């Protein structure tokens, strides 16, 4: 469905073509005519997009026309970005004394460069010719202008997709039977037995397992519980580590698999244990035997729930007569569909829609994922025409066996922008753990969140809203057992891959993808899965992929911290300089010790992720990346400093430098970067003497912040000037030094901590380390922090009492270490919070 990117893309192109900077360039001889011609042609094409989108389902020629148009739109955008970047570069580097106005600074440099470039003229002519060909071809294809489509009814809010028992229909019988099986002490030749849940994709295996896992009877029955999403790769070490962390409630590092299994065995010894292994694909009996070695010490009656589409492993374990989880009955399917489409489990108040609903439900064939997805797409539509249009859609005639037609219809109901954002997710492998904030930064870097909106709205906020809408429509789901991440169902991932077509390619380790030369020249976005050794040969052919915008390293599930990944230096030195149109470059997680100078030539780059690499510094010419918006170097434990000319990165919005122990001084002039929203680590003092008052310059600062060196603050008034009370922080970590307490002023430190109070409507995590006051200020533990879930107090060795953290309404996890002067914990500390994880 090539229309997915075009509608959103063309809107951005029209804005760029009409911009003042481009008009100045166009005023130069000959260019004005070309630009205006592009605008006219694109407007003619835009008028027939709706008709083309409908016809491409059954007409291959229309589909090819849309693909050609999309590639051309990318080419136009590349040229416009080239010109805008050249203007920006000249603006930053031109001798300011020779410039008397901003207009004179902008126009001559661009136009001079433009007129000297015969290759640029050739590109313009080529685009103009192609555009005219496409305009003529649209008539040949019979594409026509359609009337304006009826606006969606936005009065009814889309509901959240968080799974809860009340939203699950038709599984009561299965749940009751499985609960009985879990609670029964059935005889077996080992202390644990297997409870299988087998069925096709989208039938609700994981949902049913979630019901069991959270069932109160089940929770009361088992002493220990763990949930692991296994997926394609059955890695016994990783699975065992997740189980250990769940039952031991600690994150302990194990270099040796045997030590991990011994520790897990000791944790399980004599305890009745419930384990859910979700989405198992492995057929290996040997892998299974390795994994379950420690389970033999658990108490009799322990259970392992396995959800899977494949029966082979279960057959090898002696389970030969398995009951497949069936699709829903027609009545239950109607109820589930109505629940998500109407907010009620019956059609009593919407009788005019019932016949259409019955037809749609019949076509979904009782598959819960399809019913939920399609139901949510109709949630804002209560008119018969919209429902009839879905029922009669030609998508139902699709012969695509991989993607359920109902899911295609749900996709078809997305706005152009959401289609574009969803297709981008095809770059990520199945079972990938999505971090919402990181995905939004990638969307922004690709230019997908361009907007003409009021000044108080940001790309990041728009991206968050788009993600939430995809979540509400079940394109994303909260990750089981990890509230910080999200996942995509396998069928939804298949759908994203299906609609991404010619513009996206995902290289996977276990599959040899035959990529034709002409396709390489067309690809715009590429991702690859990390593996132990990534050789140059894997990417050698990509040297001709001159239009590539995305070079993205990914992984399945949670990162494997114990494993090193190596990237051929030839990729860095020979390949990357050839990819001059890159907007996104992620080399996260590789053992890279040096970043080549040539990275400074990637002037279109918006997103650079070098996190968890071994780099010690970045080359100075990184500061020539004038378009750079996001720089991520978190986890670079060898990084000692950032480039000296950092203040040239005027467009930088996000700088993540968490977990960089050798980084102890802020870059010179960083406070001049007014666009910064993320500055995750702030070092007070240092060789350059960064003052906390400088933080007042960052009016948009939000998200995660760690402030180190607070003992260097001489006066609490300086902290007040930083205006923390207005900063929308989600995570705040404040750190004093470990120097002897005799030389410290406990009253000053309390005043400083008091002035560090952030806004109470955003904070989720608070960490206080090495604080030297005798007591905590009143805001620490104040119940007005309604969303605060995680609190850690460490090495506050002078404190004699604890703050009333028990009053925090959502507190889930509390860690207290090194508060040696605290001798008693009174009832006022406990408040009403329940189920705290307490470490002293």
mmCIF file of N, CA and C in Angstrom, residues 155-229:
data_model
loop_
_atom_site.group_PDB
_atom_site.id
_atom_site.type_symbol
_atom_site.label_atom_id
_atom_site.label_comp_id
_atom_site.label_asym_id
_atom_site.label_seq_id
_atom_site.Cartn_x
_atom_site.Cartn_y
_atom_site.Cartn_z
ATOM 1 N N UNK A 155 -15.844 12.610 18.757
ATOM 2 C CA UNK A 155 -16.461 12.847 20.056
ATOM 3 C C UNK A 155 -16.219 11.702 21.022
ATOM 4 N N UNK A 156 -16.053 10.514 20.464
ATOM 5 C CA UNK A 156 -15.861 9.365 21.343
ATOM 6 C C UNK A 156 -14.390 9.008 21.395
ATOM 7 N N UNK A 157 -13.832 9.033 22.564
ATOM 8 C CA UNK A 157 -12.410 8.755 22.747
ATOM 9 C C UNK A 157 -12.120 7.275 22.468
ATOM 10 N N UNK A 158 -10.998 7.028 21.814
ATOM 11 C CA UNK A 158 -10.556 5.641 21.636
ATOM 12 C C UNK A 158 -10.098 5.089 22.978
ATOM 13 N N UNK A 159 -10.464 3.865 23.248
ATOM 14 C CA UNK A 159 -10.164 3.269 24.544
ATOM 15 C C UNK A 159 -8.755 2.679 24.573
ATOM 16 N N UNK A 160 -8.202 2.565 25.791
ATOM 17 C CA UNK A 160 -6.887 1.969 25.962
ATOM 18 C C UNK A 160 -6.925 0.474 25.664
ATOM 19 N N UNK A 161 -5.776 -0.076 25.272
ATOM 20 C CA UNK A 161 -5.715 -1.503 24.930
ATOM 21 C C UNK A 161 -5.147 -2.352 26.066
ATOM 22 N N UNK A 162 -5.013 -1.777 27.252
ATOM 23 C CA UNK A 162 -4.492 -2.555 28.375
ATOM 24 C C UNK A 162 -5.437 -3.710 28.674
ATOM 25 N N UNK A 163 -4.856 -4.906 28.791
ATOM 26 C CA UNK A 163 -5.676 -6.105 29.004
ATOM 27 C C UNK A 163 -6.185 -6.140 30.429
ATOM 28 N N UNK A 164 -7.474 -6.310 30.597
ATOM 29 C CA UNK A 164 -8.041 -6.571 31.912
ATOM 30 C C UNK A 164 -9.167 -7.577 31.733
ATOM 31 N N UNK A 165 -9.515 -8.242 32.819
ATOM 32 C CA UNK A 165 -10.453 -9.365 32.734
ATOM 33 C C UNK A 165 -11.785 -8.959 32.132
ATOM 34 N N UNK A 166 -12.240 -7.741 32.394
ATOM 35 C CA UNK A 166 -13.565 -7.322 31.925
ATOM 36 C C UNK A 166 -13.608 -7.142 30.411
ATOM 37 N N UNK A 167 -12.429 -7.000 29.768
ATOM 38 C CA UNK A 167 -12.408 -6.801 28.318
ATOM 39 C C UNK A 167 -12.226 -8.104 27.551
ATOM 40 N N UNK A 168 -12.134 -9.213 28.266
ATOM 41 C CA UNK A 168 -11.925 -10.514 27.620
ATOM 42 C C UNK A 168 -13.245 -11.268 27.575
ATOM 43 N N UNK A 169 -13.587 -11.715 26.389
ATOM 44 C CA UNK A 169 -14.900 -12.336 26.175
ATOM 45 C C UNK A 169 -14.720 -13.785 25.748
ATOM 46 N N UNK A 170 -15.532 -14.656 26.301
ATOM 47 C CA UNK A 170 -15.650 -16.012 25.776
ATOM 48 C C UNK A 170 -14.574 -16.990 26.172
ATOM 49 N N UNK A 171 -13.781 -16.676 27.179
ATOM 50 C CA UNK A 171 -12.728 -17.603 27.587
ATOM 51 C C UNK A 171 -12.948 -18.126 29.011
ATOM 52 N N UNK A 172 -14.161 -17.938 29.548
ATOM 53 C CA UNK A 172 -14.408 -18.353 30.931
ATOM 54 C C UNK A 172 -14.236 -19.866 31.112
ATOM 55 N N UNK A 173 -14.764 -20.633 30.151
ATOM 56 C CA UNK A 173 -14.684 -22.089 30.262
ATOM 57 C C UNK A 173 -13.225 -22.541 30.239
ATOM 58 N N UNK A 174 -12.460 -21.993 29.287
ATOM 59 C CA UNK A 174 -11.050 -22.364 29.178
ATOM 60 C C UNK A 174 -10.279 -21.937 30.423
ATOM 61 N N UNK A 175 -10.574 -20.735 30.917
ATOM 62 C CA UNK A 175 -9.862 -20.254 32.101
ATOM 63 C C UNK A 175 -10.140 -21.153 33.308
ATOM 64 N N UNK A 176 -11.413 -21.475 33.537
ATOM 65 C CA UNK A 176 -11.764 -22.301 34.697
ATOM 66 C C UNK A 176 -11.105 -23.672 34.619
ATOM 67 N N UNK A 177 -11.089 -24.270 33.431
ATOM 68 C CA UNK A 177 -10.474 -25.588 33.266
ATOM 69 C C UNK A 177 -8.975 -25.537 33.542
ATOM 70 N N UNK A 178 -8.319 -24.477 33.048
ATOM 71 C CA UNK A 178 -6.877 -24.363 33.234
ATOM 72 C C UNK A 178 -6.527 -24.008 34.675
ATOM 73 N N UNK A 179 -7.362 -23.193 35.339
ATOM 74 C CA UNK A 179 -7.124 -22.884 36.750
ATOM 75 C C UNK A 179 -7.185 -24.163 37.575
ATOM 76 N N UNK A 180 -8.185 -25.003 37.292
ATOM 77 C CA UNK A 180 -8.283 -26.278 38.011
ATOM 78 C C UNK A 180 -7.024 -27.115 37.794
ATOM 79 N N UNK A 181 -6.530 -27.092 36.556
ATOM 80 C CA UNK A 181 -5.325 -27.857 36.243
ATOM 81 C C UNK A 181 -4.109 -27.306 36.988
ATOM 82 N N UNK A 182 -4.039 -25.988 37.118
ATOM 83 C CA UNK A 182 -2.915 -25.376 37.817
ATOM 84 C C UNK A 182 -2.947 -25.665 39.311
ATOM 85 N N UNK A 183 -4.130 -25.710 39.869
ATOM 86 C CA UNK A 183 -4.255 -25.905 41.314
ATOM 87 C C UNK A 183 -4.187 -27.375 41.724
ATOM 88 N N UNK A 184 -4.350 -28.258 40.755
ATOM 89 C CA UNK A 184 -4.380 -29.692 41.078
ATOM 90 C C UNK A 184 -2.978 -30.223 41.329
ATOM 91 N N UNK A 185 -2.868 -31.095 42.310
ATOM 92 C CA UNK A 185 -1.586 -31.754 42.586
ATOM 93 C C UNK A 185 -1.559 -33.112 41.890
ATOM 94 N N UNK A 186 -1.578 -33.065 40.578
ATOM 95 C CA UNK A 186 -1.632 -34.309 39.812
ATOM 96 C C UNK A 186 -0.307 -35.043 39.899
ATOM 97 N N UNK A 187 -0.347 -36.358 39.964
ATOM 98 C CA UNK A 187 0.895 -37.143 40.094
ATOM 99 C C UNK A 187 1.749 -37.026 38.826
ATOM 100 N N UNK A 188 3.044 -36.865 39.005
ATOM 101 C CA UNK A 188 3.973 -36.874 37.871
ATOM 102 C C UNK A 188 5.331 -37.303 38.388
ATOM 103 N N UNK A 189 6.225 -37.660 37.455
ATOM 104 C CA UNK A 189 7.516 -38.213 37.856
ATOM 105 C C UNK A 189 8.540 -37.144 38.195
ATOM 106 N N UNK A 190 8.105 -35.880 38.234
ATOM 107 C CA UNK A 190 8.986 -34.798 38.646
ATOM 108 C C UNK A 190 8.149 -33.777 39.417
ATOM 109 N N UNK A 191 8.778 -32.804 40.014
ATOM 110 C CA UNK A 191 8.057 -31.873 40.888
ATOM 111 C C UNK A 191 7.186 -30.875 40.139
ATOM 112 N N UNK A 192 7.389 -30.754 38.834
ATOM 113 C CA UNK A 192 6.592 -29.800 38.062
ATOM 114 C C UNK A 192 5.961 -30.502 36.861
ATOM 115 N N UNK A 193 4.848 -29.952 36.399
ATOM 116 C CA UNK A 193 4.196 -30.475 35.198
ATOM 117 C C UNK A 193 3.898 -29.329 34.246
ATOM 118 N N UNK A 194 3.593 -29.684 33.001
ATOM 119 C CA UNK A 194 3.405 -28.686 31.943
ATOM 120 C C UNK A 194 1.917 -28.509 31.664
ATOM 121 N N UNK A 195 1.528 -27.239 31.503
ATOM 122 C CA UNK A 195 0.156 -26.903 31.114
ATOM 123 C C UNK A 195 0.243 -26.199 29.757
ATOM 124 N N UNK A 196 -0.055 -26.899 28.659
ATOM 125 C CA UNK A 196 0.100 -26.292 27.328
ATOM 126 C C UNK A 196 -1.123 -25.476 26.901
ATOM 127 N N UNK A 197 -0.865 -24.362 26.200
ATOM 128 C CA UNK A 197 -1.912 -23.599 25.526
ATOM 129 C C UNK A 197 -1.465 -23.466 24.074
ATOM 130 N N UNK A 198 -2.120 -24.198 23.184
ATOM 131 C CA UNK A 198 -1.691 -24.289 21.786
ATOM 132 C C UNK A 198 -2.762 -23.666 20.892
ATOM 133 N N UNK A 199 -2.325 -22.919 19.885
ATOM 134 C CA UNK A 199 -3.300 -22.335 18.961
ATOM 135 C C UNK A 199 -2.627 -21.463 17.921
ATOM 136 N N UNK A 200 -3.379 -21.058 16.909
ATOM 137 C CA UNK A 200 -2.861 -20.228 15.825
ATOM 138 C C UNK A 200 -2.581 -18.813 16.330
ATOM 139 N N UNK A 201 -1.822 -18.028 15.539
ATOM 140 C CA UNK A 201 -1.533 -16.648 15.886
ATOM 141 C C UNK A 201 -2.794 -15.809 15.959
ATOM 142 N N UNK A 202 -2.899 -14.996 16.995
ATOM 143 C CA UNK A 202 -4.036 -14.083 17.126
ATOM 144 C C UNK A 202 -5.253 -14.676 17.783
ATOM 145 N N UNK A 203 -5.177 -15.959 18.221
ATOM 146 C CA UNK A 203 -6.356 -16.616 18.780
ATOM 147 C C UNK A 203 -6.539 -16.300 20.266
ATOM 148 N N UNK A 204 -5.490 -15.734 20.896
ATOM 149 C CA UNK A 204 -5.639 -15.315 22.286
ATOM 150 C C UNK A 204 -4.895 -16.163 23.297
ATOM 151 N N UNK A 205 -3.811 -16.814 22.882
ATOM 152 C CA UNK A 205 -3.053 -17.663 23.806
ATOM 153 C C UNK A 205 -2.429 -16.836 24.931
ATOM 154 N N UNK A 206 -1.774 -15.748 24.550
ATOM 155 C CA UNK A 206 -1.117 -14.907 25.554
ATOM 156 C C UNK A 206 -2.147 -14.256 26.472
ATOM 157 N N UNK A 207 -3.270 -13.839 25.912
ATOM 158 C CA UNK A 207 -4.325 -13.237 26.731
ATOM 159 C C UNK A 207 -4.830 -14.219 27.776
ATOM 160 N N UNK A 208 -5.036 -15.457 27.362
ATOM 161 C CA UNK A 208 -5.509 -16.481 28.298
ATOM 162 C C UNK A 208 -4.449 -16.752 29.370
ATOM 163 N N UNK A 209 -3.187 -16.807 28.963
ATOM 164 C CA UNK A 209 -2.108 -17.021 29.931
ATOM 165 C C UNK A 209 -2.038 -15.861 30.922
ATOM 166 N N UNK A 210 -2.283 -14.642 30.452
ATOM 167 C CA UNK A 210 -2.296 -13.477 31.341
ATOM 168 C C UNK A 210 -3.405 -13.595 32.373
ATOM 169 N N UNK A 211 -4.575 -14.052 31.925
ATOM 170 C CA UNK A 211 -5.688 -14.267 32.860
ATOM 171 C C UNK A 211 -5.284 -15.248 33.960
ATOM 172 N N UNK A 212 -4.655 -16.338 33.574
ATOM 173 C CA UNK A 212 -4.231 -17.344 34.542
ATOM 174 C C UNK A 212 -3.189 -16.774 35.501
ATOM 175 N N UNK A 213 -2.230 -16.049 34.952
ATOM 176 C CA UNK A 213 -1.110 -15.531 35.736
ATOM 177 C C UNK A 213 -1.592 -14.558 36.816
ATOM 178 N N UNK A 214 -2.652 -13.804 36.481
ATOM 179 C CA UNK A 214 -3.159 -12.791 37.417
ATOM 180 C C UNK A 214 -4.376 -13.260 38.206
ATOM 181 N N UNK A 215 -4.824 -14.501 37.988
ATOM 182 C CA UNK A 215 -5.954 -15.042 38.736
ATOM 183 C C UNK A 215 -5.604 -15.100 40.227
ATOM 184 N N UNK A 216 -6.523 -14.608 41.071
ATOM 185 C CA UNK A 216 -6.226 -14.510 42.498
ATOM 186 C C UNK A 216 -5.979 -15.873 43.131
ATOM 187 N N UNK A 217 -6.780 -16.875 42.752
ATOM 188 C CA UNK A 217 -6.570 -18.220 43.288
ATOM 189 C C UNK A 217 -5.173 -18.741 42.937
ATOM 190 N N UNK A 218 -4.781 -18.487 41.700
ATOM 191 C CA UNK A 218 -3.469 -18.934 41.239
ATOM 192 C C UNK A 218 -2.364 -18.207 41.994
ATOM 193 N N UNK A 219 -2.524 -16.896 42.141
ATOM 194 C CA UNK A 219 -1.522 -16.093 42.861
ATOM 195 C C UNK A 219 -1.359 -16.575 44.296
ATOM 196 N N UNK A 220 -2.491 -16.876 44.957
ATOM 197 C CA UNK A 220 -2.436 -17.346 46.344
ATOM 198 C C UNK A 220 -1.819 -18.743 46.459
ATOM 199 N N UNK A 221 -1.958 -19.537 45.415
ATOM 200 C CA UNK A 221 -1.535 -20.933 45.459
ATOM 201 C C UNK A 221 -0.022 -21.085 45.309
ATOM 202 N N UNK A 222 0.582 -20.230 44.474
ATOM 203 C CA UNK A 222 1.999 -20.381 44.168
ATOM 204 C C UNK A 222 2.830 -19.380 44.971
ATOM 205 N N UNK A 223 3.959 -19.842 45.475
ATOM 206 C CA UNK A 223 4.834 -18.971 46.261
ATOM 207 C C UNK A 223 5.699 -18.084 45.364
ATOM 208 N N UNK A 224 6.072 -18.587 44.205
ATOM 209 C CA UNK A 224 6.918 -17.836 43.274
ATOM 210 C C UNK A 224 6.312 -17.884 41.879
ATOM 211 N N UNK A 225 6.433 -16.771 41.151
ATOM 212 C CA UNK A 225 5.913 -16.717 39.774
ATOM 213 C C UNK A 225 6.940 -16.027 38.876
ATOM 214 N N UNK A 226 6.936 -16.410 37.607
ATOM 215 C CA UNK A 226 7.789 -15.744 36.617
ATOM 216 C C UNK A 226 7.135 -15.855 35.246
ATOM 217 N N UNK A 227 7.342 -14.845 34.451
ATOM 218 C CA UNK A 227 6.806 -14.796 33.079
ATOM 219 C C UNK A 227 7.957 -14.475 32.132
ATOM 220 N N UNK A 228 8.117 -15.258 31.071
ATOM 221 C CA UNK A 228 9.173 -15.019 30.084
ATOM 222 C C UNK A 228 8.572 -15.094 28.680
ATOM 223 N N UNK A 229 8.821 -14.058 27.873
ATOM 224 C CA UNK A 229 8.478 -14.125 26.447
ATOM 225 C C UNK A 229 9.678 -14.747 25.731
#
